[in-house]
mmCIF file of C-alpha atoms in Angstrom:
data_model
loop_
_atom_site.group_PDB
_atom_site.id
_atom_site.type_symbol
_atom_site.label_atom_id
_atom_site.label_comp_id
_atom_site.label_asym_id
_atom_site.label_seq_id
_atom_site.Cartn_x
_atom_site.Cartn_y
_atom_site.Cartn_z
ATOM 1 C CA UNK A 1 13.300 -2.733 20.186
ATOM 2 C CA UNK A 2 14.384 -4.327 16.793
ATOM 3 C CA UNK A 3 16.323 -2.081 14.521
ATOM 4 C CA UNK A 4 13.700 -1.777 11.877
ATOM 5 C CA UNK A 5 11.070 -0.550 14.618
ATOM 6 C CA UNK A 6 13.638 2.084 15.721
ATOM 7 C CA UNK A 7 14.257 3.254 12.090
ATOM 8 C CA UNK A 8 10.360 3.488 11.686
ATOM 9 C CA UNK A 9 10.056 5.457 14.814
ATOM 10 C CA UNK A 10 12.814 7.756 13.705
ATOM 11 C CA UNK A 11 11.599 8.325 10.138
ATOM 12 C CA UNK A 12 7.763 8.317 10.379
ATOM 13 C CA UNK A 13 7.408 12.011 11.577
ATOM 14 C CA UNK A 14 9.380 13.344 8.683
ATOM 15 C CA UNK A 15 7.613 10.999 6.074
ATOM 16 C CA UNK A 16 4.050 12.126 7.458
ATOM 17 C CA UNK A 17 5.317 15.693 7.469
ATOM 18 C CA UNK A 18 6.151 15.145 3.747
ATOM 19 C CA UNK A 19 2.370 14.152 3.005
ATOM 20 C CA UNK A 20 3.372 10.343 2.739
ATOM 21 C CA UNK A 21 2.947 7.215 4.894
ATOM 22 C CA UNK A 22 5.501 4.790 5.922
ATOM 23 C CA UNK A 23 4.060 1.068 5.056
ATOM 24 C CA UNK A 24 7.174 -0.954 6.265
ATOM 25 C CA UNK A 25 10.835 -0.975 7.165
ATOM 26 C CA UNK A 26 12.849 -4.162 6.292
ATOM 27 C CA UNK A 27 16.327 -4.980 7.017
ATOM 28 C CA UNK A 28 17.994 -7.590 4.727
ATOM 29 C CA UNK A 29 21.459 -9.021 5.203
ATOM 30 C CA UNK A 30 22.048 -7.556 8.743
ATOM 31 C CA UNK A 31 25.636 -7.305 9.340
ATOM 32 C CA UNK A 32 28.467 -6.319 6.968
ATOM 33 C CA UNK A 33 26.397 -4.602 4.069
ATOM 34 C CA UNK A 34 22.599 -4.372 5.046
ATOM 35 C CA UNK A 35 19.869 -3.170 2.911
ATOM 36 C CA UNK A 36 17.417 -0.741 4.465
ATOM 37 C CA UNK A 37 14.195 -1.222 2.642
ATOM 38 C CA UNK A 38 11.529 1.492 3.262
ATOM 39 C CA UNK A 39 8.250 1.102 1.575
ATOM 40 C CA UNK A 40 6.229 4.636 1.340
ATOM 41 C CA UNK A 41 2.690 5.029 0.170
ATOM 42 C CA UNK A 42 0.613 8.197 -0.323
ATOM 43 C CA UNK A 43 -2.970 9.077 -0.932
ATOM 44 C CA UNK A 44 -2.272 8.653 -4.670
ATOM 45 C CA UNK A 45 0.400 6.651 -6.559
ATOM 46 C CA UNK A 46 3.939 7.994 -5.930
ATOM 47 C CA UNK A 47 5.870 9.388 -8.941
ATOM 48 C CA UNK A 48 9.554 9.132 -9.105
ATOM 49 C CA UNK A 49 10.112 12.704 -8.121
ATOM 50 C CA UNK A 50 8.209 11.994 -4.791
ATOM 51 C CA UNK A 51 10.103 8.659 -4.193
ATOM 52 C CA UNK A 52 13.401 10.474 -4.673
ATOM 53 C CA UNK A 53 12.395 13.410 -2.176
ATOM 54 C CA UNK A 54 11.319 10.784 0.403
ATOM 55 C CA UNK A 55 14.648 8.946 -0.124
ATOM 56 C CA UNK A 56 16.632 12.174 0.378
ATOM 57 C CA UNK A 57 14.686 12.746 3.572
ATOM 58 C CA UNK A 58 15.241 9.189 4.933
ATOM 59 C CA UNK A 59 18.841 9.065 4.006
ATOM 60 C CA UNK A 60 19.590 12.307 5.912
ATOM 61 C CA UNK A 61 17.998 11.057 8.985
ATOM 62 C CA UNK A 62 19.734 7.659 8.754
ATOM 63 C CA UNK A 63 23.012 9.170 8.187
ATOM 64 C CA UNK A 64 22.603 11.627 11.466
ATOM 65 C CA UNK A 65 21.123 8.816 13.686
ATOM 66 C CA UNK A 66 23.288 7.228 16.215
ATOM 67 C CA UNK A 67 21.249 4.117 16.005
ATOM 68 C CA UNK A 68 22.814 3.265 12.784
ATOM 69 C CA UNK A 69 26.162 3.271 14.404
ATOM 70 C CA UNK A 70 29.239 2.296 12.141
ATOM 71 C CA UNK A 71 26.971 0.016 10.234
ATOM 72 C CA UNK A 72 27.383 0.044 6.354
ATOM 73 C CA UNK A 73 24.165 -0.058 4.432
ATOM 74 C CA UNK A 74 22.105 0.563 1.395
ATOM 75 C CA UNK A 75 18.821 2.483 1.518
ATOM 76 C CA UNK A 76 15.973 1.380 -0.935
ATOM 77 C CA UNK A 77 12.912 3.416 -0.869
ATOM 78 C CA UNK A 78 9.836 2.269 -3.029
ATOM 79 C CA UNK A 79 6.243 2.222 -3.078
ATOM 80 C CA UNK A 80 3.963 -0.821 -2.361
ATOM 81 C CA UNK A 81 3.447 -3.102 -5.310
ATOM 82 C CA UNK A 82 0.109 -3.429 -6.872
ATOM 83 C CA UNK A 83 -0.303 -6.817 -5.272
ATOM 84 C CA UNK A 84 0.022 -5.846 -1.601
ATOM 85 C CA UNK A 85 -3.068 -6.472 0.296
ATOM 86 C CA UNK A 86 -5.717 -3.814 1.145
ATOM 87 C CA UNK A 87 -5.209 -3.818 4.906
ATOM 88 C CA UNK A 88 -5.832 -0.200 6.201
ATOM 89 C CA UNK A 89 -8.948 2.159 5.460
ATOM 90 C CA UNK A 90 -6.644 4.415 3.268
ATOM 91 C CA UNK A 91 -5.586 1.407 1.240
ATOM 92 C CA UNK A 92 -9.225 1.183 0.130
ATOM 93 C CA UNK A 93 -10.028 4.725 -0.207
ATOM 94 C CA UNK A 94 -6.984 5.189 -2.462
ATOM 95 C CA UNK A 95 -8.401 2.292 -4.765
ATOM 96 C CA UNK A 96 -11.937 3.464 -5.415
ATOM 97 C CA UNK A 97 -12.699 2.653 -8.972
ATOM 98 C CA UNK A 98 -10.067 0.070 -9.273
ATOM 99 C CA UNK A 99 -10.731 -3.684 -9.811
ATOM 100 C CA UNK A 100 -10.591 -5.578 -6.574
ATOM 101 C CA UNK A 101 -10.122 -9.199 -5.872
ATOM 102 C CA UNK A 102 -11.452 -10.120 -2.441
ATOM 103 C CA UNK A 103 -11.401 -13.742 -0.715
ATOM 104 C CA UNK A 104 -13.742 -13.915 2.100
ATOM 105 C CA UNK A 105 -13.351 -15.825 5.281
ATOM 106 C CA UNK A 106 -15.989 -18.646 3.977
ATOM 107 C CA UNK A 107 -13.740 -19.226 0.860
ATOM 108 C CA UNK A 108 -15.980 -17.192 -1.621
ATOM 109 C CA UNK A 109 -13.895 -15.101 -3.893
ATOM 110 C CA UNK A 110 -15.224 -12.003 -5.585
ATOM 111 C CA UNK A 111 -13.872 -9.661 -8.318
ATOM 112 C CA UNK A 112 -15.400 -6.344 -8.982
ATOM 113 C CA UNK A 113 -14.968 -2.702 -9.165
ATOM 114 C CA UNK A 114 -14.641 -0.725 -5.787
ATOM 115 C CA UNK A 115 -17.328 1.862 -5.832
ATOM 116 C CA UNK A 116 -17.857 2.672 -2.307
ATOM 117 C CA UNK A 117 -16.010 2.099 0.954
ATOM 118 C CA UNK A 118 -16.487 3.210 4.621
ATOM 119 C CA UNK A 119 -14.790 2.000 7.768
ATOM 120 C CA UNK A 120 -17.064 -1.186 7.923
ATOM 121 C CA UNK A 121 -17.778 -2.304 4.419
ATOM 122 C CA UNK A 122 -16.789 -2.089 0.895
ATOM 123 C CA UNK A 123 -19.108 -2.280 -2.325
ATOM 124 C CA UNK A 124 -17.804 -4.189 -5.287
ATOM 125 C CA UNK A 125 -19.675 -3.869 -8.694
ATOM 126 C CA UNK A 126 -19.094 -7.232 -10.643
ATOM 127 C CA UNK A 127 -20.114 -7.191 -14.368
ATOM 128 C CA UNK A 128 -21.432 -10.443 -15.551
ATOM 129 C CA UNK A 129 -22.576 -10.968 -19.067
ATOM 130 C CA UNK A 130 -23.379 -7.063 -19.414
ATOM 131 C CA UNK A 131 -25.339 -7.061 -16.063
ATOM 132 C CA UNK A 132 -24.057 -5.204 -13.036
ATOM 133 C CA UNK A 133 -24.097 -7.145 -9.579
ATOM 134 C CA UNK A 134 -23.438 -5.095 -6.569
ATOM 135 C CA UNK A 135 -21.812 -6.801 -3.358
ATOM 136 C CA UNK A 136 -21.598 -4.983 -0.167
ATOM 137 C CA UNK A 137 -18.588 -6.665 1.800
ATOM 138 C CA UNK A 138 -18.266 -6.479 5.437
ATOM 139 C CA UNK A 139 -14.476 -5.733 6.044
ATOM 140 C CA UNK A 140 -14.344 -8.069 9.033
ATOM 141 C CA UNK A 141 -15.439 -10.932 6.590
ATOM 142 C CA UNK A 142 -12.501 -10.411 4.150
ATOM 143 C CA UNK A 143 -9.689 -12.621 4.404
ATOM 144 C CA UNK A 144 -7.608 -10.926 1.717
ATOM 145 C CA UNK A 145 -8.136 -8.209 -0.878
ATOM 146 C CA UNK A 146 -5.916 -6.855 -3.414
ATOM 147 C CA UNK A 147 -6.019 -4.611 -6.429
ATOM 148 C CA UNK A 148 -6.274 -6.594 -9.840
ATOM 149 C CA UNK A 149 -4.076 -5.362 -12.482
ATOM 150 C CA UNK A 150 -5.739 -3.794 -15.550
ATOM 151 C CA UNK A 151 -3.854 -3.098 -18.771
ATOM 152 C CA UNK A 152 -6.477 -1.547 -20.879
ATOM 153 C CA UNK A 153 -8.988 0.347 -18.548
ATOM 154 C CA UNK A 154 -11.681 1.884 -20.386
ATOM 155 C CA UNK A 155 -12.547 5.520 -19.848
ATOM 156 C CA UNK A 156 -8.969 6.381 -18.601
ATOM 157 C CA UNK A 157 -5.767 7.556 -20.448
#
């Protein structure tokens, strides 16, 4: 088993217990001074205090784990970027009310506000010249979907 998989297996229970999810473990520069990158997510966006808490949990586990041996490493803990694809049901649920850009398997691209989601489909509402148009997308027909960045979202502080 690869080292990143062993690390994921080691830290996942503690991260879940803290109320978060492990998205990914990457190891860059394997060897002399490796960087262990852990991408953590939650049911809501993580704040800096939560990232620091999870970072301490992971650091303690890695320091105590025999799998790291004498390997010198730097730990980086972060949350997924806004451009990270929506691949799991919890990614979709977390982003209800957000603007989503979906590329369909047939090549069509739709951008709209995510208003509904279930395990098989997502509903995007597109505003075209003041008229709302609803699109119910079958998840199996989506090639890629991600949140679109909005700098001035109306109705929110």
